[in-house]
Coordinates of C-alpha atoms and ligand atoms in Angstrom, one line a residue:
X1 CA 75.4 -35.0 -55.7
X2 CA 73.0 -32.2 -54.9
X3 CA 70.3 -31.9 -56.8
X4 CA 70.0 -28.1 -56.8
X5 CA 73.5 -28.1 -58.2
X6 CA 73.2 -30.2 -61.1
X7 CA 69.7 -28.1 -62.2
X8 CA 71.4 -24.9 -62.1
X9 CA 74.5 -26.4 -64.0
X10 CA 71.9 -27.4 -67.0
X11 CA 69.3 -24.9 -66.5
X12 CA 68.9 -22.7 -69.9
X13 CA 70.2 -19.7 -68.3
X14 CA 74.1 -21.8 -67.4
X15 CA 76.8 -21.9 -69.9
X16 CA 76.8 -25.8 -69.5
X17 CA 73.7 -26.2 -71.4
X18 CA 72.6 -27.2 -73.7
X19 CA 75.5 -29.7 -73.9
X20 CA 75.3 -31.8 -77.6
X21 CA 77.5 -33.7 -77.4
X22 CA 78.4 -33.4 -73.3
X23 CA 81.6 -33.7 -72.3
X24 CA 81.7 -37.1 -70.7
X25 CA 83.3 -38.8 -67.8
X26 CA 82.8 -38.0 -63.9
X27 CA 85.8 -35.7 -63.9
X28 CA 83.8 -32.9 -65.9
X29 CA 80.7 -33.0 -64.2
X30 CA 82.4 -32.3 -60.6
X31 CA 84.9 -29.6 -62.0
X32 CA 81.3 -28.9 -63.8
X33 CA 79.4 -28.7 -60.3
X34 CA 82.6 -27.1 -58.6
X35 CA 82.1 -24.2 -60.4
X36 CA 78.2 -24.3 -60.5
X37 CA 78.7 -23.8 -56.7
X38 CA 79.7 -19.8 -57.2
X39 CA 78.5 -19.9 -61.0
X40 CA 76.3 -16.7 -61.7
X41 CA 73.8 -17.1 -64.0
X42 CA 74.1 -15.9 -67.7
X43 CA 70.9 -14.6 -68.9
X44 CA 68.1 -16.7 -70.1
X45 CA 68.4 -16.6 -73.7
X46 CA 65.7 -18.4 -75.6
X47 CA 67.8 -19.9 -78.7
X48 CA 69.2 -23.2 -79.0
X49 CA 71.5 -23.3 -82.1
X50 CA 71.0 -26.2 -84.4
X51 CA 73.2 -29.7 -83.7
X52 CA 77.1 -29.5 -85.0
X53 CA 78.3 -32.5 -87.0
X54 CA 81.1 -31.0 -87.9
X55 CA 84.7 -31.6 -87.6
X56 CA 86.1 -30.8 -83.9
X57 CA 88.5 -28.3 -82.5
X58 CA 91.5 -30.6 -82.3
X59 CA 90.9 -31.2 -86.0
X60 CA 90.6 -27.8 -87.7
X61 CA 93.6 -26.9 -84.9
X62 CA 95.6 -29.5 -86.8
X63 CA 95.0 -28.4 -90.4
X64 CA 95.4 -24.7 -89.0
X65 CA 98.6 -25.2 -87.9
X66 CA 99.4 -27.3 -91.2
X67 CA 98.6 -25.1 -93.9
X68 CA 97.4 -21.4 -92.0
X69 CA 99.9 -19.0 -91.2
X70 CA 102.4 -19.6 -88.6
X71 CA 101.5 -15.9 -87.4
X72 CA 98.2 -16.2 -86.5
X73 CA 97.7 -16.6 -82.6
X74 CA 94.7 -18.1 -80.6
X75 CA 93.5 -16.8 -77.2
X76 CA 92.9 -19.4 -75.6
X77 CA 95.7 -22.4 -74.7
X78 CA 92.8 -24.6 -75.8
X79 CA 91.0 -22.5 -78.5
X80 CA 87.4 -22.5 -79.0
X81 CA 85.8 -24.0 -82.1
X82 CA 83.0 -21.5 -82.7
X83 CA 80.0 -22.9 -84.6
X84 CA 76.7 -20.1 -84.4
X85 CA 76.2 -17.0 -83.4
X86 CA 72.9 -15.3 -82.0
X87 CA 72.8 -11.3 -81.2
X88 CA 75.9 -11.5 -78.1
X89 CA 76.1 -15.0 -77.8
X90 CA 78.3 -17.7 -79.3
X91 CA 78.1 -21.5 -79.2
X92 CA 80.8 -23.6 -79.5
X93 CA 80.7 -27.1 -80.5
X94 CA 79.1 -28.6 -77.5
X95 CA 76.4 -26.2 -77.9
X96 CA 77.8 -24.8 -74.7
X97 CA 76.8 -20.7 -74.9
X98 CA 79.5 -17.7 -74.1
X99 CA 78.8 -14.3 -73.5
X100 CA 80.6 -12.3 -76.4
X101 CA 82.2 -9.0 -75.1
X102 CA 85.0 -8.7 -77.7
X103 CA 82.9 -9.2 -80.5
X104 CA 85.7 -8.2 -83.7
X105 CA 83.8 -4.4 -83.3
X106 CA 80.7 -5.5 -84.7
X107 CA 77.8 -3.0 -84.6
X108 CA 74.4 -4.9 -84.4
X109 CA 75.1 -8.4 -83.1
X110 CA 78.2 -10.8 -82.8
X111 CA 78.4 -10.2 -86.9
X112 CA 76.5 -13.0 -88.2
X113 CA 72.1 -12.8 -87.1
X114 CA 70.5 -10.0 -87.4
X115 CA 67.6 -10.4 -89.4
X116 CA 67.2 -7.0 -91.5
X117 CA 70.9 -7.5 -92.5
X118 CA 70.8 -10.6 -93.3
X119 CA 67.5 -10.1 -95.9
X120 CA 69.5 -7.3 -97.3
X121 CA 72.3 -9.2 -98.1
X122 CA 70.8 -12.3 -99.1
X123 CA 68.3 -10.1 -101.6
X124 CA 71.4 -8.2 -103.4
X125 CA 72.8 -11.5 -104.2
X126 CA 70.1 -12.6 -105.5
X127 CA 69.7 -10.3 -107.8
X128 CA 72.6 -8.9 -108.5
X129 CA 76.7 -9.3 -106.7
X130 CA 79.3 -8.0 -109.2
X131 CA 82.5 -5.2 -109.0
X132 CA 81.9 -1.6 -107.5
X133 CA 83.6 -0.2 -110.6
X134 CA 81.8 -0.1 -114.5
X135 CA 78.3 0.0 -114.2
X136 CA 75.8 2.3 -111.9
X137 CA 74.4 0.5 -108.8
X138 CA 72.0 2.1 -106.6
X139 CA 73.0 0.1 -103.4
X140 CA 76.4 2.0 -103.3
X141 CA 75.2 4.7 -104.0
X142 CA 72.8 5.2 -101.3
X143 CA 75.0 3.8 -98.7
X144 CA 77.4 6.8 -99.7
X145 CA 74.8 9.0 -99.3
X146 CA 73.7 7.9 -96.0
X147 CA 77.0 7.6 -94.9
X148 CA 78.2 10.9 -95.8
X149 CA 75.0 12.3 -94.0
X150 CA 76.5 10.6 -91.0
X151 CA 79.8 13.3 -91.4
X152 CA 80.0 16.8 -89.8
X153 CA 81.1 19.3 -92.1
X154 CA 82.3 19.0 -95.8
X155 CA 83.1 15.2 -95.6
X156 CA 80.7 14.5 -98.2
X157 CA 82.7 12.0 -100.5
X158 CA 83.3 8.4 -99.9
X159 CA 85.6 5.4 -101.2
X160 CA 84.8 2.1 -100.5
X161 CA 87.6 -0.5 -99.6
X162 CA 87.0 -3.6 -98.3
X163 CA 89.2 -3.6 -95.2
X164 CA 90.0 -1.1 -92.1
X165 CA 94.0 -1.4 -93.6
X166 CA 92.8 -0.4 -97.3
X167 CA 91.3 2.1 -96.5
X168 CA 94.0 3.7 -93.7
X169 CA 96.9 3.1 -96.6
X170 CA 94.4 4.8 -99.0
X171 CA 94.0 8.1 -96.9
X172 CA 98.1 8.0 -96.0
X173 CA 98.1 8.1 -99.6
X174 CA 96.0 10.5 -100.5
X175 CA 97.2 13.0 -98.1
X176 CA 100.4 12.7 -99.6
X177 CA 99.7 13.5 -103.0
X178 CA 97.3 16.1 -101.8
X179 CA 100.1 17.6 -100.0
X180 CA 103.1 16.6 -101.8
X181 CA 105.2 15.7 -98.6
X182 CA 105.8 12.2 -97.5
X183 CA 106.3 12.5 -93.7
X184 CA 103.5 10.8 -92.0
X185 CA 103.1 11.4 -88.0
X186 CA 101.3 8.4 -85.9
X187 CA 101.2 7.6 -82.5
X188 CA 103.2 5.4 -80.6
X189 CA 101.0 2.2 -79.0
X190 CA 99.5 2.3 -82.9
X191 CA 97.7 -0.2 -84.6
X192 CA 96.7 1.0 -88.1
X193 CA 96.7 -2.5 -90.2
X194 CA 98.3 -4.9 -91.9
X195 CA 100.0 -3.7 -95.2
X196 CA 103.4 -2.4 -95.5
X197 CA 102.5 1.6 -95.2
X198 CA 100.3 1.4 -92.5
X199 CA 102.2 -1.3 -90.6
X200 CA 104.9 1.8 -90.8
X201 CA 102.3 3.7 -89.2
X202 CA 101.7 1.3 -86.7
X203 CA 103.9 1.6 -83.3
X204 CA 102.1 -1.2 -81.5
X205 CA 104.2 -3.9 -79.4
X206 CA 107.1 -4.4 -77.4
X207 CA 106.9 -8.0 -78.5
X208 CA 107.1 -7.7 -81.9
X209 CA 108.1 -4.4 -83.9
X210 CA 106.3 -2.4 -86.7
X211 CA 107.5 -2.7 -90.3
X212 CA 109.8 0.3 -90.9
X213 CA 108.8 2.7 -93.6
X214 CA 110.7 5.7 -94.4
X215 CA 109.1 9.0 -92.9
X216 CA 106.8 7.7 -91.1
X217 CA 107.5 9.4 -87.6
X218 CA 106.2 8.4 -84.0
X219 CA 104.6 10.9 -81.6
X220 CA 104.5 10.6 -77.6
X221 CA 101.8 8.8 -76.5
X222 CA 98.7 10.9 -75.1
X223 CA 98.5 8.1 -72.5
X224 CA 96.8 9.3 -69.2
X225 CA 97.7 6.3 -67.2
X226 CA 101.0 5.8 -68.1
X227 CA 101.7 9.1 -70.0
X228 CA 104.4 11.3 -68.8
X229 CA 102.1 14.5 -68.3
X230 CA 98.7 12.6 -66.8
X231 CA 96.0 13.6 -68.7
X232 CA 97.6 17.2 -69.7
X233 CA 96.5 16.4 -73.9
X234 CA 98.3 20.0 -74.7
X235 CA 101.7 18.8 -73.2
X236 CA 101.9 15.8 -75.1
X237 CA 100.8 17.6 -78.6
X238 CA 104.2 19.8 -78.2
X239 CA 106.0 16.5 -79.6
X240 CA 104.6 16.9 -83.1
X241 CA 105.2 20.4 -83.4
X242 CA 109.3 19.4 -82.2
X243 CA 108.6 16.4 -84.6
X244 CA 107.8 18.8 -87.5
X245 CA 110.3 21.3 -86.4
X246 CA 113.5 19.2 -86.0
X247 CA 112.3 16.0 -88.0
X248 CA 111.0 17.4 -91.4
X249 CA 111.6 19.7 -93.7
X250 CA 109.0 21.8 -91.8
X251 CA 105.6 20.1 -93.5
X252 CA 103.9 17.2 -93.5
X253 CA 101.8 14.7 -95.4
X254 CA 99.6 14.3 -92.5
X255 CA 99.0 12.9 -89.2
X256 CA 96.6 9.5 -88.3
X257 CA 95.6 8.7 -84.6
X258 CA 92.4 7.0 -83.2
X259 CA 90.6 9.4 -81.0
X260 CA 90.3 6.0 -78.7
X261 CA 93.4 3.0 -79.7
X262 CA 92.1 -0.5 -79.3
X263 CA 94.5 -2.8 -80.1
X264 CA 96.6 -0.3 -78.0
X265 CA 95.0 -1.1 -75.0
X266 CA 91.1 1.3 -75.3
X267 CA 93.5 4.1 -74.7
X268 CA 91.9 7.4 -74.8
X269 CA 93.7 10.4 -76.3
X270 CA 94.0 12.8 -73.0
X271 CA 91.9 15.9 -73.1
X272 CA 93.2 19.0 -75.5
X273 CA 95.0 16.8 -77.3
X274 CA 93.5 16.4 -80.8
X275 CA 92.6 20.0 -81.0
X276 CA 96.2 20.9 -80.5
X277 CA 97.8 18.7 -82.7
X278 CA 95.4 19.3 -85.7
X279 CA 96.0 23.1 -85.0
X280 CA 99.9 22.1 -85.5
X281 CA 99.5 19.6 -89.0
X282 CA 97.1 22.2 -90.2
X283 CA 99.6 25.1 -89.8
X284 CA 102.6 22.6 -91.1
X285 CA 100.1 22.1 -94.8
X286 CA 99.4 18.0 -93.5
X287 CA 95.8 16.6 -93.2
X288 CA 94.6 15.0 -90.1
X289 CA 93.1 11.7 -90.3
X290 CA 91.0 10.4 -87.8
X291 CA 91.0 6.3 -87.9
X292 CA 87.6 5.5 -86.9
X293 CA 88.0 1.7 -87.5
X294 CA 87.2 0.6 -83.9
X295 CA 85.6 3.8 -82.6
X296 CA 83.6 4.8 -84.9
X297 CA 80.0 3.7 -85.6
X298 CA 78.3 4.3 -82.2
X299 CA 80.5 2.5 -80.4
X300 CA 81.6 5.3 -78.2
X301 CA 77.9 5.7 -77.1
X302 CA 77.9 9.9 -76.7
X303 CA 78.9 10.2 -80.1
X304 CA 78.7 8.4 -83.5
X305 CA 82.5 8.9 -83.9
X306 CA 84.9 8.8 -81.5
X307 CA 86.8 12.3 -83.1
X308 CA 83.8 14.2 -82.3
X309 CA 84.2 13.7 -78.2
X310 CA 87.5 15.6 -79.1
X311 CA 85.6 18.6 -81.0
X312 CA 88.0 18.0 -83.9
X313 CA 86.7 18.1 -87.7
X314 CA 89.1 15.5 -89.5
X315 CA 90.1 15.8 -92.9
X316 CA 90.0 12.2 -93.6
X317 CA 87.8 10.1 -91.6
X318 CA 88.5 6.1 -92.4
X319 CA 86.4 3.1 -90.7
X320 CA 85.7 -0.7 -91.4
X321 CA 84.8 -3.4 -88.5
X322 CA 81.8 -1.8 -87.2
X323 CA 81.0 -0.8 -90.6
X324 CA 79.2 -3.7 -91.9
X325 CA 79.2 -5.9 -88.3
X326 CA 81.5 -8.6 -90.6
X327 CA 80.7 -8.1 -94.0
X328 CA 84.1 -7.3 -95.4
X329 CA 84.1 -3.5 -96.5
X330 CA 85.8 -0.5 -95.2
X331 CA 85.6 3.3 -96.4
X332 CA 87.6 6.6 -96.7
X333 CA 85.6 9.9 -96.3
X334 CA 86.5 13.0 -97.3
X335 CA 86.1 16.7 -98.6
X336 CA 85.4 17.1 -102.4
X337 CA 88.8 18.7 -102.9
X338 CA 90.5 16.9 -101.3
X339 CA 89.1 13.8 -103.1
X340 CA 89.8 15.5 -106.6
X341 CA 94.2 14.0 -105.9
X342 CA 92.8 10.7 -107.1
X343 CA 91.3 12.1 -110.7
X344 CA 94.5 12.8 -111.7
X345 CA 95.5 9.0 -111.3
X346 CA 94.5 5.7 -112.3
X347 CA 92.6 4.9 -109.2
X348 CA 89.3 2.3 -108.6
X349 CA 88.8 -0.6 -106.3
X350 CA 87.4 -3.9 -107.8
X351 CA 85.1 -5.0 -104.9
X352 CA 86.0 -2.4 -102.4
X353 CA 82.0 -1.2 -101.5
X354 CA 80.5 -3.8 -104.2
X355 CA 76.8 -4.1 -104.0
X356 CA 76.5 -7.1 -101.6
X357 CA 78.6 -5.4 -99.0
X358 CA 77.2 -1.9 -99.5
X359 CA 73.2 -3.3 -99.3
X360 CA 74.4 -5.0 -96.6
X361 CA 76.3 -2.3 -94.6
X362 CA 73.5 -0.1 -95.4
X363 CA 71.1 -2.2 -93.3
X364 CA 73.7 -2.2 -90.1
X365 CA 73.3 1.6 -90.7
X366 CA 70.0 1.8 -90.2
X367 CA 69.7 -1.0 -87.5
X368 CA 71.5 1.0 -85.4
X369 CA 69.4 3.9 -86.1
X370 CA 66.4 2.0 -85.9
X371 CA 67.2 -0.2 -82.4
X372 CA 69.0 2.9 -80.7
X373 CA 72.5 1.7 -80.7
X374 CA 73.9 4.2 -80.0
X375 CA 71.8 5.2 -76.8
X376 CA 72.6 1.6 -75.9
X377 CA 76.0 1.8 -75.9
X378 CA 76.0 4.7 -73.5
X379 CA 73.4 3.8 -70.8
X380 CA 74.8 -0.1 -70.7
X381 CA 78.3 1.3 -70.9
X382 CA 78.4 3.9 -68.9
X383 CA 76.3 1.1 -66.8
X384 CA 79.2 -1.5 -66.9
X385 CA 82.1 1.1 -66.2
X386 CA 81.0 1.9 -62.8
X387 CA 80.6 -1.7 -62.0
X388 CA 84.2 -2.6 -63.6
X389 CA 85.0 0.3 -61.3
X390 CA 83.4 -0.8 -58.3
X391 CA 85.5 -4.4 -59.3
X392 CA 88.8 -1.7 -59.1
X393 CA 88.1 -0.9 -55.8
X394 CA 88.0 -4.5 -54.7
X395 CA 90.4 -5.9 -56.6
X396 CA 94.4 -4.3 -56.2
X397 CA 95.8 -6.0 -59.3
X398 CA 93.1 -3.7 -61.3
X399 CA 94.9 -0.4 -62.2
X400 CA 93.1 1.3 -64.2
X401 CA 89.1 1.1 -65.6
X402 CA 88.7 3.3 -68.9
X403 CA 87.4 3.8 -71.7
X404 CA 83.5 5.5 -73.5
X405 CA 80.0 3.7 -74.4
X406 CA 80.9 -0.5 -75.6
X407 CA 84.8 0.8 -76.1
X408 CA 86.3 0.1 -72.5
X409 CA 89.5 -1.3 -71.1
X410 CA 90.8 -2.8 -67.7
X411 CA 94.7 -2.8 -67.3
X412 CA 95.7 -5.6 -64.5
X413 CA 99.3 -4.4 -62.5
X414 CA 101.3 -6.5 -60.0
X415 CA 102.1 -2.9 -58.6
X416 CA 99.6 0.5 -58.4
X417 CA 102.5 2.8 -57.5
X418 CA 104.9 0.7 -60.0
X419 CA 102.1 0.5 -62.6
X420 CA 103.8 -3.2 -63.2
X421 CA 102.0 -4.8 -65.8
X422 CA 100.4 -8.0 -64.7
X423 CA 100.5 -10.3 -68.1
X424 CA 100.6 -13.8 -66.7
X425 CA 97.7 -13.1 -63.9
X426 CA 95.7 -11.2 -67.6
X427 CA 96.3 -14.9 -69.2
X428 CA 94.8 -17.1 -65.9
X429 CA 91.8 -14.3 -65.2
X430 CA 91.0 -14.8 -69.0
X431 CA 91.1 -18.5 -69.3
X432 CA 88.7 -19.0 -66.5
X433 CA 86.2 -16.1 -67.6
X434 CA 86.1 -18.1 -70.9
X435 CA 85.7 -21.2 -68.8
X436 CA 82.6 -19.5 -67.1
X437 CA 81.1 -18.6 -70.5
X438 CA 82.9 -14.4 -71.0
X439 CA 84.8 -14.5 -73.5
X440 CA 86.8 -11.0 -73.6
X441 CA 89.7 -9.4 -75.4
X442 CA 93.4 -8.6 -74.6
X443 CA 95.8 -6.1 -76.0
X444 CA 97.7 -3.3 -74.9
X445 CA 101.6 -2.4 -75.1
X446 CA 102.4 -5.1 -72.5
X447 CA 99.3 -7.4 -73.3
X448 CA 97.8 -7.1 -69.7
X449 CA 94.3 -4.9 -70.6
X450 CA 91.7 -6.2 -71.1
X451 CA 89.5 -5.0 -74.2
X452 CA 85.6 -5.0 -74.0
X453 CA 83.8 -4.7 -76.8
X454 CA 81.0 -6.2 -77.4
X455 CA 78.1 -6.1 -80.3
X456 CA 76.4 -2.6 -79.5
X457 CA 73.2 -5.2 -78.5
X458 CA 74.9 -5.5 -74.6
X459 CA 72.1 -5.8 -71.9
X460 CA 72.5 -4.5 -68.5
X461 CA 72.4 -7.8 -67.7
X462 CA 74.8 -8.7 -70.1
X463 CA 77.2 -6.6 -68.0
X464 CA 76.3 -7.7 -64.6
X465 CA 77.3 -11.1 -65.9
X466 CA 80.5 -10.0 -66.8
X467 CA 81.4 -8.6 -63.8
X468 CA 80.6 -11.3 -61.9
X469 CA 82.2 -13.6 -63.5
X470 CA 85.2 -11.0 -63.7
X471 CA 84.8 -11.1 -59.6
X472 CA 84.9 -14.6 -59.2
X473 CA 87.9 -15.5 -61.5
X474 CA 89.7 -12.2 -59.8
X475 CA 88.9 -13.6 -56.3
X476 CA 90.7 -17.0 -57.5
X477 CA 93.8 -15.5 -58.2
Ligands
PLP501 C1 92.2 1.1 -85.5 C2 92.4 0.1 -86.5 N1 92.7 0.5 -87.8 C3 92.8 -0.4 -88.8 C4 92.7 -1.7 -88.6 C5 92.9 -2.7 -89.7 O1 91.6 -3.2 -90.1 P1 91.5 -4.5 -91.0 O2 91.9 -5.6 -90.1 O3 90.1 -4.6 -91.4 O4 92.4 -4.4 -92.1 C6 92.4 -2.2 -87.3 C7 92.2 -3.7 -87.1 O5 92.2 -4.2 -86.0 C8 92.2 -1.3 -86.3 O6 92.0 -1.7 -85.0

């Protein structure tokens, strides 16, 4: 066996290493060294995570599949069983190291390291971890402040929640008693969360179909790849004004959209869009609310939310993932007036921004100031478009590279000029990126885009790694 082969396969900077518990047997050190052959290398990354004793994959699978819900899904046909996390990497338990691009949104790292975060969570429990509501607390109440300094104009107050779907089914709710109209408008290829209103709101699959909820009406998709009228944001924004017109009684509660969908496939809203639709809910007495659960946060690396590449001022601005790189919280911001609706009711949220999550959502805050995140997320992004895009050119089965900053999608087609969706070539390119140590996401109406979005902490390097490996598993096919 070559020698030169076999140092490469367990040299610091390979997935294979270090190897724990390694797998064993002849078989997986050739398919090992096969690989190795066209392997390129992930970056060196000086952290070893501590041994794993714990049970195995095949074990949590089977108590998973006994008492978890039948509707969760795995990516992988064998799944991983993830034990540590360090800034972009993950380690599963072999020890073996993957490149995170998907990442669950989070902000600073993979959602689990960072140092400053971790002190500030780890010092608020110590001293003090108890309900939002009853009693003054000055870690929520600074973390208001500097997120509300984060706002343009007069989006000044915050709620906390402690997920991205509270806090969408808060603002639906709050723009209808502000309004006094029911009729919600969302876009179709929407994913807004999990509860029974904005699961209404939500218009995401063709595999499986959104909970209904009375008047709760879907607009045309601003899609510029597969969109009717290209990247023409005015045309499209004519549906909500017919929508109004012919589908209300003339007004509206309000109108939610992401100014970039993720689960929808990193589809950005075409040009002119946004401005013309707000122009419409604004004329028809509704509120616009921009969903920054996945965008928002940096992410989109030219701006800190993805509304503002639109030059739209929501009135409702609702985030969570990013928020707190893990730590479960979410928020709702909006105008003083606005937020007076919810004086007149009975309303508070038990942990929703407690002081554990705030202190430690106020530290991802300020690491992302502090580090330049946000710069990050632009020059690597911009950095790893062009080189997904230079993959586009090589590759026919790629249709279309898109996307801002960390936020960016690759949509795989049998076709170009049929735009057929490729979902079982998606599946194989996956598996053996995973198998080469990238693991990335998948979404999209059909399921064949693939969704990169890594911690905000991506390297240049980072990207070229991706790529590669993206090259090698597309040259396989
Ligand atoms: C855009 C968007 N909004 C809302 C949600 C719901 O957030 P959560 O899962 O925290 O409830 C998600 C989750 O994926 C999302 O992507």
């Amino acid at each position: 066996m070559q020698r030169h082969l076999l140092r490469r396969l367990f040299s610091s900077s390979s997935p294979f290493a270090p190897q724990k518990r390694a797998r064993s047997g002849l078989a997986a050190v050739s398919e090992a060294v096969e690989s190795a052959a066209v392997l390129p290398n992930m970056p060196p990354f000086g952290y070893s995570p501590p041994p794993y004793d714990g049970p195995r994959a095949a074990e949590i699978l089977r108590k998973r599949s006994e008492f978890l819900s039948p509707s969760m899904f795995y990516l992988y046909k064998k799944p991983l069983n993830i034990v540590d996390g360090k800034m972009q990497y993950l380690y599963d338990e072999d020890g073996r190291r993957y490149l995170d691009a998907f990442g669950g949104i989070a902000t600073v790292c993979c959602g689990h390291c960072h140092p400053e975060v971790i002190e500030a969570i780890i010092n608020q429990t110590k001293r003090l971890q108890h309900s939002t509501i009853l009693y003054l607390n000055n870690a929520i109440a600074d973390f208001a402040e500097a997120l509300a300094g984060k706002m343009p104009g007069d989006l000044k107050v915050v709620f906390f929640t402690n997920s991205g779907t509270e806090a969408n089914e808060l603002a639906m709710m709050i723009a209808r008693l502000y309004t006094g109209c029911h009729d919600i408008i969302s876009l179709r290829n929407a994913y807004h969360g999990n509860a029974a209103g904005t699961m209404g709101a939500t218009a995401q699959c063709n595999w499986k179909f959104n909970v209904v909820q009375s008047g709760v009406h879907h607009a045309l998709n601003p899609d510029q790849y597969r969109g009717v009228f290209g990247s023409d944001g005015e045309k499209y924004a004519k549906d909500v004004e017919e929508i109004i017109n012919y589908g209300t009684s003339g007004n509206v509660a309000g109108f939610i959209s992401e100014a970039i969908q993720g689960v929808g496939g990193i589809l950005e809203l075409a040009p002119g869009y946004l401005p013309a639709v707000y122009k419409t809910i604004k004329k028809a007495g509704g509120l616009c609310i921009a969903d920054e659960v996945q965008a928002g946060f940096a992410r989109t690396g030219s701006h800190f939310w993805g509304f503002e590449a639109h030059g739209v001022v929501p009135d409702i601005v609702t985030m969570a993932k990013g928020i707190g790189n893990g730590i479960p919280i979410g928020a709702v911001v909006t105008t003083p007036e606005i937020a007076q609706v919810l004086t007149r009711r009975s309303y508070f949220n038990t942990f929703g921004g407690n002081p554990v999550c705030t202190a430690g959502a106020h530290a991802v805050l300020k690491v992302i100031e502090k580090e330049k995140l946000q710069e990050n997320a632009l020059i690597v992004g911009s950095y790893l478009k062009n080189r997904l895009g230079a993959l586009q050119e090589k590759h026919e089965i790629i249709g279309d590279v898109r996307g801002r900053g960390l936020m960016l999608g690759v949509e795989f087609v049998t076709d170009r000029q049929q735009k057929t969706p490729a979902k079982a070539e998606i599946v194989h390119v996956m598996e053996q990126m995973k198998d080469m140590g990238v693991l990335v996401g998948k979404g999209g109406f059909h399921g064949n885009v693939f969704r990169i979005t890594p911690p905000l902490c991506f390297t240049k390097e980072d990207a070229d790694f991706l790529t590669d490996v993206m090259d090698i598993a597309l040259s396989k096919l």
